[in-house]
Short mmCIF file of C-alpha atoms in Angstrom, two decimals:
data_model
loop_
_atom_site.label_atom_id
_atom_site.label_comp_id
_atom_site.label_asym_id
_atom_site.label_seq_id
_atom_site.Cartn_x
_atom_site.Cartn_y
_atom_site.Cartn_z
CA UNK Z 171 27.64 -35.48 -53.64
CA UNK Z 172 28.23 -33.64 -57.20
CA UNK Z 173 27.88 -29.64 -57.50
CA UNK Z 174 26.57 -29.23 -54.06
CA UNK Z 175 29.09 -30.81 -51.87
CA UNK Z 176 32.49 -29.64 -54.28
CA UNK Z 177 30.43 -25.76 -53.47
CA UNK Z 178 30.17 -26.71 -49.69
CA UNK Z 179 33.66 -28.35 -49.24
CA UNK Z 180 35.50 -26.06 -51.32
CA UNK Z 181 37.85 -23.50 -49.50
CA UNK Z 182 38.21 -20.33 -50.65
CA UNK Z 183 41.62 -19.56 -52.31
CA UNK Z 184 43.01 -16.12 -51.70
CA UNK Z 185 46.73 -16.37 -52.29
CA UNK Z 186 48.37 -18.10 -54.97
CA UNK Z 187 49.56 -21.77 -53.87
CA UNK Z 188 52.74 -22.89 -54.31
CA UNK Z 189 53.19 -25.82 -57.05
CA UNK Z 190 55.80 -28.65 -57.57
CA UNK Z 191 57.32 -29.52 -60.71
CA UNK Z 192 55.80 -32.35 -61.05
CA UNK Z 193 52.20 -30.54 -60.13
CA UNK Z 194 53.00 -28.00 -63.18
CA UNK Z 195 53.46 -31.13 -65.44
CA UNK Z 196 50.59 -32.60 -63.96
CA UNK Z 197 49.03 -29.65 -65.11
CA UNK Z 198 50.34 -28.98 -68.30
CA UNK Z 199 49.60 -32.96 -69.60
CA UNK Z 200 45.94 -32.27 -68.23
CA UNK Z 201 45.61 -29.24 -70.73
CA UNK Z 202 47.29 -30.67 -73.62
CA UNK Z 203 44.88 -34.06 -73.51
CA UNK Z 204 41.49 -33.49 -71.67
CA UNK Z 205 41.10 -29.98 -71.77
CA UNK Z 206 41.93 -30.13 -76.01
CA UNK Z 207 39.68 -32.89 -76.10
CA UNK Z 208 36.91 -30.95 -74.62
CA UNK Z 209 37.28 -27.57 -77.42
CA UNK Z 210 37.05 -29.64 -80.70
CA UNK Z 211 33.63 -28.26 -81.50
CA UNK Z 212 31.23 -29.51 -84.41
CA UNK Z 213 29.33 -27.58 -86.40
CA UNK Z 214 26.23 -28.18 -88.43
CA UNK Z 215 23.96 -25.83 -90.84
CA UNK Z 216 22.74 -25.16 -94.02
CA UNK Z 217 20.08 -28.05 -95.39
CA UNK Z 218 16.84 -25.69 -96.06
CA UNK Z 219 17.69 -25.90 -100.08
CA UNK Z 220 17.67 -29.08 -100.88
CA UNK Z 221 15.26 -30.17 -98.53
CA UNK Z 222 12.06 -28.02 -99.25
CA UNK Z 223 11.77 -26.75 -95.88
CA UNK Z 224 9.81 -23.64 -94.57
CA UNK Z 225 10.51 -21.25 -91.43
CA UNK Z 226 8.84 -23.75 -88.88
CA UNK Z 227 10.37 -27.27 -90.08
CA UNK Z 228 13.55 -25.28 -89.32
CA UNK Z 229 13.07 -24.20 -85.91
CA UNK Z 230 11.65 -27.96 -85.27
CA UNK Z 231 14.94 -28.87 -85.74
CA UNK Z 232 16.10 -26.92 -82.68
CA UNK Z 233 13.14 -27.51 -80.54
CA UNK Z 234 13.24 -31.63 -80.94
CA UNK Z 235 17.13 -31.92 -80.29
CA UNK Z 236 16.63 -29.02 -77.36
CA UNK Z 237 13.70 -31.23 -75.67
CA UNK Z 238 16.48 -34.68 -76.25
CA UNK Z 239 19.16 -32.69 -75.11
CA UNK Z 240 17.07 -31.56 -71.96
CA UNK Z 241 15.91 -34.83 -71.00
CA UNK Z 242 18.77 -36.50 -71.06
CA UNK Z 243 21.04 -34.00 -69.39
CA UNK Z 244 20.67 -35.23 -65.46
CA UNK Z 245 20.46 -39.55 -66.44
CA UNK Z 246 23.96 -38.73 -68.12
CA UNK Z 247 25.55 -37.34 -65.29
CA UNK Z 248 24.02 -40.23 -63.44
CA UNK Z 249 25.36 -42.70 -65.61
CA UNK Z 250 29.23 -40.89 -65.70
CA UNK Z 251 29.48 -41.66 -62.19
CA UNK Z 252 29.39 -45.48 -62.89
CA UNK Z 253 30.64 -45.65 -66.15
CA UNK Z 254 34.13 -44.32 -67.28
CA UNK Z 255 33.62 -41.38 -68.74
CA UNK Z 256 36.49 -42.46 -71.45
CA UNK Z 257 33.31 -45.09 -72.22
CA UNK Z 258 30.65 -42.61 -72.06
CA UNK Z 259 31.54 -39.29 -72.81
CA UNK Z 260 33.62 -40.86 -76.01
CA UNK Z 261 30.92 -43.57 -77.07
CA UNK Z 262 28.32 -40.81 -76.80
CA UNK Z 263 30.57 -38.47 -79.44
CA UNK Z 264 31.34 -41.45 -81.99
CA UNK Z 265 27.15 -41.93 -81.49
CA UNK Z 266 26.54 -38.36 -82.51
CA UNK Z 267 29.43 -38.43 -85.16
CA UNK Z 268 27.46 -41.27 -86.91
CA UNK Z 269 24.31 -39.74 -86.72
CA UNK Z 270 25.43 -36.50 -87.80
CA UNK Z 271 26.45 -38.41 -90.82
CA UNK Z 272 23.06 -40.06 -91.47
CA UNK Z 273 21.96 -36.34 -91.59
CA UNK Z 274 23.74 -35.73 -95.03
CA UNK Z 275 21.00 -39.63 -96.05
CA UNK Z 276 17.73 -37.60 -95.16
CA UNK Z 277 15.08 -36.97 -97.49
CA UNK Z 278 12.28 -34.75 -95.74
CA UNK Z 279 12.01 -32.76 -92.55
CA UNK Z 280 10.70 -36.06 -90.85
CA UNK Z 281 13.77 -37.83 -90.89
CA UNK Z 282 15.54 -34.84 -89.66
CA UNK Z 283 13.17 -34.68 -86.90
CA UNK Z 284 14.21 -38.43 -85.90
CA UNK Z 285 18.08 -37.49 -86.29
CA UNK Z 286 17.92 -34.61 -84.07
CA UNK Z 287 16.00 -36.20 -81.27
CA UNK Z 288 18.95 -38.83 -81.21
CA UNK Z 289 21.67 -36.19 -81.33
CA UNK Z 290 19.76 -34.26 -78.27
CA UNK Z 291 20.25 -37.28 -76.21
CA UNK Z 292 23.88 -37.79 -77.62
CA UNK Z 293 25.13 -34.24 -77.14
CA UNK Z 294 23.50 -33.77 -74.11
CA UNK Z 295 26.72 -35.68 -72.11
CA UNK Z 296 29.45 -33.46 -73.78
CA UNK Z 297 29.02 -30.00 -72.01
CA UNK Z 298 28.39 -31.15 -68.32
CA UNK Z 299 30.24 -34.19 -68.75
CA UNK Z 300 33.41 -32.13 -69.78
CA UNK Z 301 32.65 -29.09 -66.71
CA UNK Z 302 32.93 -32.63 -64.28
CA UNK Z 303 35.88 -33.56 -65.72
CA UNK Z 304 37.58 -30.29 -65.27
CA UNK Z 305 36.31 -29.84 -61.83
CA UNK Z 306 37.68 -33.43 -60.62
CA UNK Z 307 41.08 -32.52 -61.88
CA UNK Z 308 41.99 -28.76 -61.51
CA UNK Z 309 42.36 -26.75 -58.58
CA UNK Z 310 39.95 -24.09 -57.75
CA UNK Z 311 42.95 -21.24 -59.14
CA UNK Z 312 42.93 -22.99 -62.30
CA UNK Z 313 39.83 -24.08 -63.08
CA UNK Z 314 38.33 -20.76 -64.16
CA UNK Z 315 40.93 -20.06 -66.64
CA UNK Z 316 40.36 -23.48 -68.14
CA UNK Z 317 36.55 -23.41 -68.36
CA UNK Z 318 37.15 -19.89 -70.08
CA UNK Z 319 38.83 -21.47 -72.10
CA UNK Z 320 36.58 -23.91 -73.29
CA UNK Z 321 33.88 -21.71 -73.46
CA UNK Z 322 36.29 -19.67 -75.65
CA UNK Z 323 37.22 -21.86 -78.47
CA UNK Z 324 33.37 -23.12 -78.38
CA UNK Z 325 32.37 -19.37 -79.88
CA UNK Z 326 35.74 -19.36 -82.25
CA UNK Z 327 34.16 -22.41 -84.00
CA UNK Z 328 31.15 -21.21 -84.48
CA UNK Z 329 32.68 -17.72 -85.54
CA UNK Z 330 35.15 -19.97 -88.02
CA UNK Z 331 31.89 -22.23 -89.23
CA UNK Z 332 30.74 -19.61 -91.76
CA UNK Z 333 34.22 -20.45 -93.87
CA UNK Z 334 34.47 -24.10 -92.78
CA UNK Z 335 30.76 -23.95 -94.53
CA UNK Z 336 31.67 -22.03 -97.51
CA UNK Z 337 34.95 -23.53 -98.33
CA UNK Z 338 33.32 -27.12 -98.38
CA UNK Z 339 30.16 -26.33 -100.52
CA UNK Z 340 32.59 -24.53 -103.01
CA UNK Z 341 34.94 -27.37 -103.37
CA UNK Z 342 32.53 -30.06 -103.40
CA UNK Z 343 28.98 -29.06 -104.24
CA UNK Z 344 28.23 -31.14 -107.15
CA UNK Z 345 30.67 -33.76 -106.87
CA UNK Z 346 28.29 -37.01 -106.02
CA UNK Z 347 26.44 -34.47 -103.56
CA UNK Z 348 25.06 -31.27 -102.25
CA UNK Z 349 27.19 -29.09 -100.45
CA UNK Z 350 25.21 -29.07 -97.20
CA UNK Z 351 25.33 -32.75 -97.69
CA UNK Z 352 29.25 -32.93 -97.99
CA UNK Z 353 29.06 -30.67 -94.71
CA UNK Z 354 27.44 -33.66 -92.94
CA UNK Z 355 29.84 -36.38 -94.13
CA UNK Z 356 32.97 -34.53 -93.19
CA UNK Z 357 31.47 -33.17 -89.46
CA UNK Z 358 30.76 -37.15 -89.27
CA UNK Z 359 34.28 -38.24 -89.92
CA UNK Z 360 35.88 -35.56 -87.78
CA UNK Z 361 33.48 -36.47 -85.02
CA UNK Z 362 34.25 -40.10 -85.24
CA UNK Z 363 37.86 -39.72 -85.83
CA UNK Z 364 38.07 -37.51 -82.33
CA UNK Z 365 35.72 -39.73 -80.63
CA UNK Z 366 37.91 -42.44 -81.13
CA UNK Z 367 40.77 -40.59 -79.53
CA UNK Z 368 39.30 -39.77 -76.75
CA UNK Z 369 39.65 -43.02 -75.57
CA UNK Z 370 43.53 -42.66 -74.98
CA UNK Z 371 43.39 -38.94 -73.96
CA UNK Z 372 39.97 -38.85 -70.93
CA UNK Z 373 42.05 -39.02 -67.96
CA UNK Z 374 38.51 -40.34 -66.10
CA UNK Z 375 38.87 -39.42 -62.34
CA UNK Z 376 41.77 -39.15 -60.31
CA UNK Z 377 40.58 -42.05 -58.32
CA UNK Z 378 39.86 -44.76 -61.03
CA UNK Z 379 42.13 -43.25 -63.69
CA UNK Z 380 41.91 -44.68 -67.36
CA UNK Z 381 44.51 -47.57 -67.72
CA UNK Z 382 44.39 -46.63 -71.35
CA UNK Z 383 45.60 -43.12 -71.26
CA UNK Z 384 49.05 -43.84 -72.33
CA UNK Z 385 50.15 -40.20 -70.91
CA UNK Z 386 49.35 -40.34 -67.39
CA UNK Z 387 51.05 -41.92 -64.70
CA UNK Z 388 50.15 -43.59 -61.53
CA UNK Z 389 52.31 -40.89 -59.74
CA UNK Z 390 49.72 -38.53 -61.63
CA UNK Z 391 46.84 -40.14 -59.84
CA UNK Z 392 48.10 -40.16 -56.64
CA UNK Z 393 49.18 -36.20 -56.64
CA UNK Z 394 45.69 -35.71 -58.35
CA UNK Z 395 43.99 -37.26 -55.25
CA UNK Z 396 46.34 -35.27 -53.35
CA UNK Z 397 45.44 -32.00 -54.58
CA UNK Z 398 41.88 -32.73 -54.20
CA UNK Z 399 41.98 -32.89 -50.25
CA UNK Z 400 44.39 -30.23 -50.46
CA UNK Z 401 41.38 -28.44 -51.41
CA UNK Z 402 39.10 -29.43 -49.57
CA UNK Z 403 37.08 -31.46 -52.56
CA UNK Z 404 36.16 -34.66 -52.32
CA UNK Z 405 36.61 -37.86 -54.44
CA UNK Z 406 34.26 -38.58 -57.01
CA UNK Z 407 32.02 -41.20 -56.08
CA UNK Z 408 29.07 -42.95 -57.84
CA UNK Z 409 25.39 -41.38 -57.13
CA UNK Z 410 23.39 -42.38 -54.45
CA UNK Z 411 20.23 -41.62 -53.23
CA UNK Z 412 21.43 -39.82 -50.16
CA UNK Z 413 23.63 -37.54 -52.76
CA UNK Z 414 20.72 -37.32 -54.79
CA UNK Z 415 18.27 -35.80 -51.52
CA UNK Z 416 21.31 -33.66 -50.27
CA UNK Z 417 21.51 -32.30 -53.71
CA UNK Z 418 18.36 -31.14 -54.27
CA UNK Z 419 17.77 -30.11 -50.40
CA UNK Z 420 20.31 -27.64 -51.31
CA UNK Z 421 19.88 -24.29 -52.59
CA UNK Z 422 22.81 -24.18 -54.91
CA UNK Z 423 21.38 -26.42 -57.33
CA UNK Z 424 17.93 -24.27 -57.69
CA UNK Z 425 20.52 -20.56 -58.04
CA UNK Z 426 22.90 -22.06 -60.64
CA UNK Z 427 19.50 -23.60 -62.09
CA UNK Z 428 18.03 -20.33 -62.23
CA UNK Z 429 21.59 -18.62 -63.54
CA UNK Z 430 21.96 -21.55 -66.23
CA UNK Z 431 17.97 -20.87 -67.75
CA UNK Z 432 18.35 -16.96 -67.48
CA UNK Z 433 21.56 -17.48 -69.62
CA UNK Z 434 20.32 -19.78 -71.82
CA UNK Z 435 16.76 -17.38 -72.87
CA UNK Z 436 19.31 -14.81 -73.42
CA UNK Z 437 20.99 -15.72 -75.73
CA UNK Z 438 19.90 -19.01 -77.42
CA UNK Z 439 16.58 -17.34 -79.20
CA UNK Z 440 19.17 -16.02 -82.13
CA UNK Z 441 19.01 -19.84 -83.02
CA UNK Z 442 15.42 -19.59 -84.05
CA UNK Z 443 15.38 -15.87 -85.07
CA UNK Z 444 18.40 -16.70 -87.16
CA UNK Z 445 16.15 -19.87 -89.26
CA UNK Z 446 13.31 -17.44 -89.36
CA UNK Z 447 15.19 -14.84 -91.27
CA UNK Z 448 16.78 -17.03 -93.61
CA UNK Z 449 13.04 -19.07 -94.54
CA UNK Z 450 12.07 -15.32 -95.38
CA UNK Z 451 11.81 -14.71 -99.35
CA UNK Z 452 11.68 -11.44 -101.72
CA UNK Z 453 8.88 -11.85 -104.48
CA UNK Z 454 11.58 -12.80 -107.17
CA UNK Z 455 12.64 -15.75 -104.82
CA UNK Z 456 15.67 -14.34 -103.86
CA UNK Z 457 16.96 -14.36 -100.09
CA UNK Z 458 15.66 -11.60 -97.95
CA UNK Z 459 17.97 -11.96 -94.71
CA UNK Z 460 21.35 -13.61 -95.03
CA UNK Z 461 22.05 -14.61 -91.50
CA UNK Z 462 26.01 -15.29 -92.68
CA UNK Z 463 28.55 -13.96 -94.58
CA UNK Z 464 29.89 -16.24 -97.88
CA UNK Z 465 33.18 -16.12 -98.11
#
């Protein structure tokens, strides 16, 4: 069941396989709906100003949604396999949309603290839930390309955040609100809006497709099921106990475990170092570190 099994089924692919027609427009519907779905990014920053935070309330706000986001990572998974992931995965997102948009309401660092524990547990579903997604419907020769992908336009928002940032604080700072405030309300809408979509566009699995999903076919579903045994995967199905044991009898889970934490101490302390720097103050008051670039 899961990670495990697809690792121990899986056959290794050392030619390039022959597709249909219809396979490439399989394909090509597949990118256009759930793997576009999966790169629209949000991003949040910028509320030490107005709230009269210091260094440490900062970082707080990393550390409570980090601990959320942790806790809640494996019951999600759980819960995806009996729930529709067009439910979940898309409830979950119009959740977090919402209470990114209470953000832009708080007052002090408390209420913040609240927020981000709730948008932990939110978030928590979108990367995982989207990597099962794309491993139930691409082959093994196309799945790389796609989660590069999405891994891809994941750093080009947060490279394009700076001006997303900067253009909304100039054009509406002042205007019934503070800028970082503004930031909050429009990340909300564009959350929501998307999370709404995603409804029509999840494909869910290939064998309990989304009846909603006005662009796929039941001709899709049965190729998609096709391809799977092709390769040697097997259908999702909801988690068990027995799935449960075999997973964690298994030493794949414990490696990409291992990987995943190694990755993640790498290169996630910037996210503290970068709220240190900016609490950091020159006698006059002025900044001391800018962490970005205004535009």
């Amino acid at each position: 069941m899961g990670l495990s099994t697809m690792f121990r089924k899986a056959k290794p692919a050392i030619q390039l396989e022959h597709r249909s027609a219809e396979e490439k427009a399989l394909v090509r519907r597949l990118d256009m709906f759930l793997l576009t779905f999966g790169c629209i990014s949000q991003v949040i920053n910028g509320m030490k100003e107005d709230l009269n935070l210091y260094g440490n309330e900062l970082n707080y706000f990393t550390t409570y949604f980090n601990i959320a986001y942790c806790l809640m990572l494996i019951p999600s998974q759980a819960i995806m396999t009996y729930v529709r992931p067009s439910y979940w995965l898309t409830g979950l997102e119009i959740t977090w949309g919402v209470i990114t948009g209470l953000m832009a309401l708080t007052k002090n660092a408390k209420q913040v603290y609240v927020l981000r524990v709730f948008l932990g547990l939110c978030e928590s579903s979108a990367w995982p839930g989207m990597m099962t997604l794309l491993m139930h419907w691409y082959t093994p020769m196309e799945l790389a390309k796609r989660m590069g992908f999405y891994h891809s336009c994941q750093t080009l928002g947060y490279m394009m955040s700076g001006a997303l940032q900067a253009a909304i604080i100039a054009t509406l700072k002042g205007k019934g609100l503070s800028g970082w405030r503004w930031l909050f309300v429009i990340n909300a809408i564009m959350t929501v809006v998307w999370g709404v979509l995603g409804f029509f566009m999840l494909p869910d699995v290939p064998n309990n497709p989304n009846p909603r999903a006005f662009w796929f076919k039941k001709v899709d579903a049965e190729l998609a099921m096709e391809r799977l045994a092709r390769h040697g995967r097997a259908e999702p199905k909801k988690l068990s106990w027995a799935g449960t044991k075999r997973a964690f009898s298994g030493w794949t889970l414990y490696f990409i475990a291992a990987l995943y934490i190694a990755t993640v101490h790498a290169q996630g302390g910037y996210q503290y170092f970068n709220l240190f720097l900016k609490a950091l103050k020159n006698p006059d008051g002025s900044k001391r570190w800018y962490v970005n670039y205004d535009l």
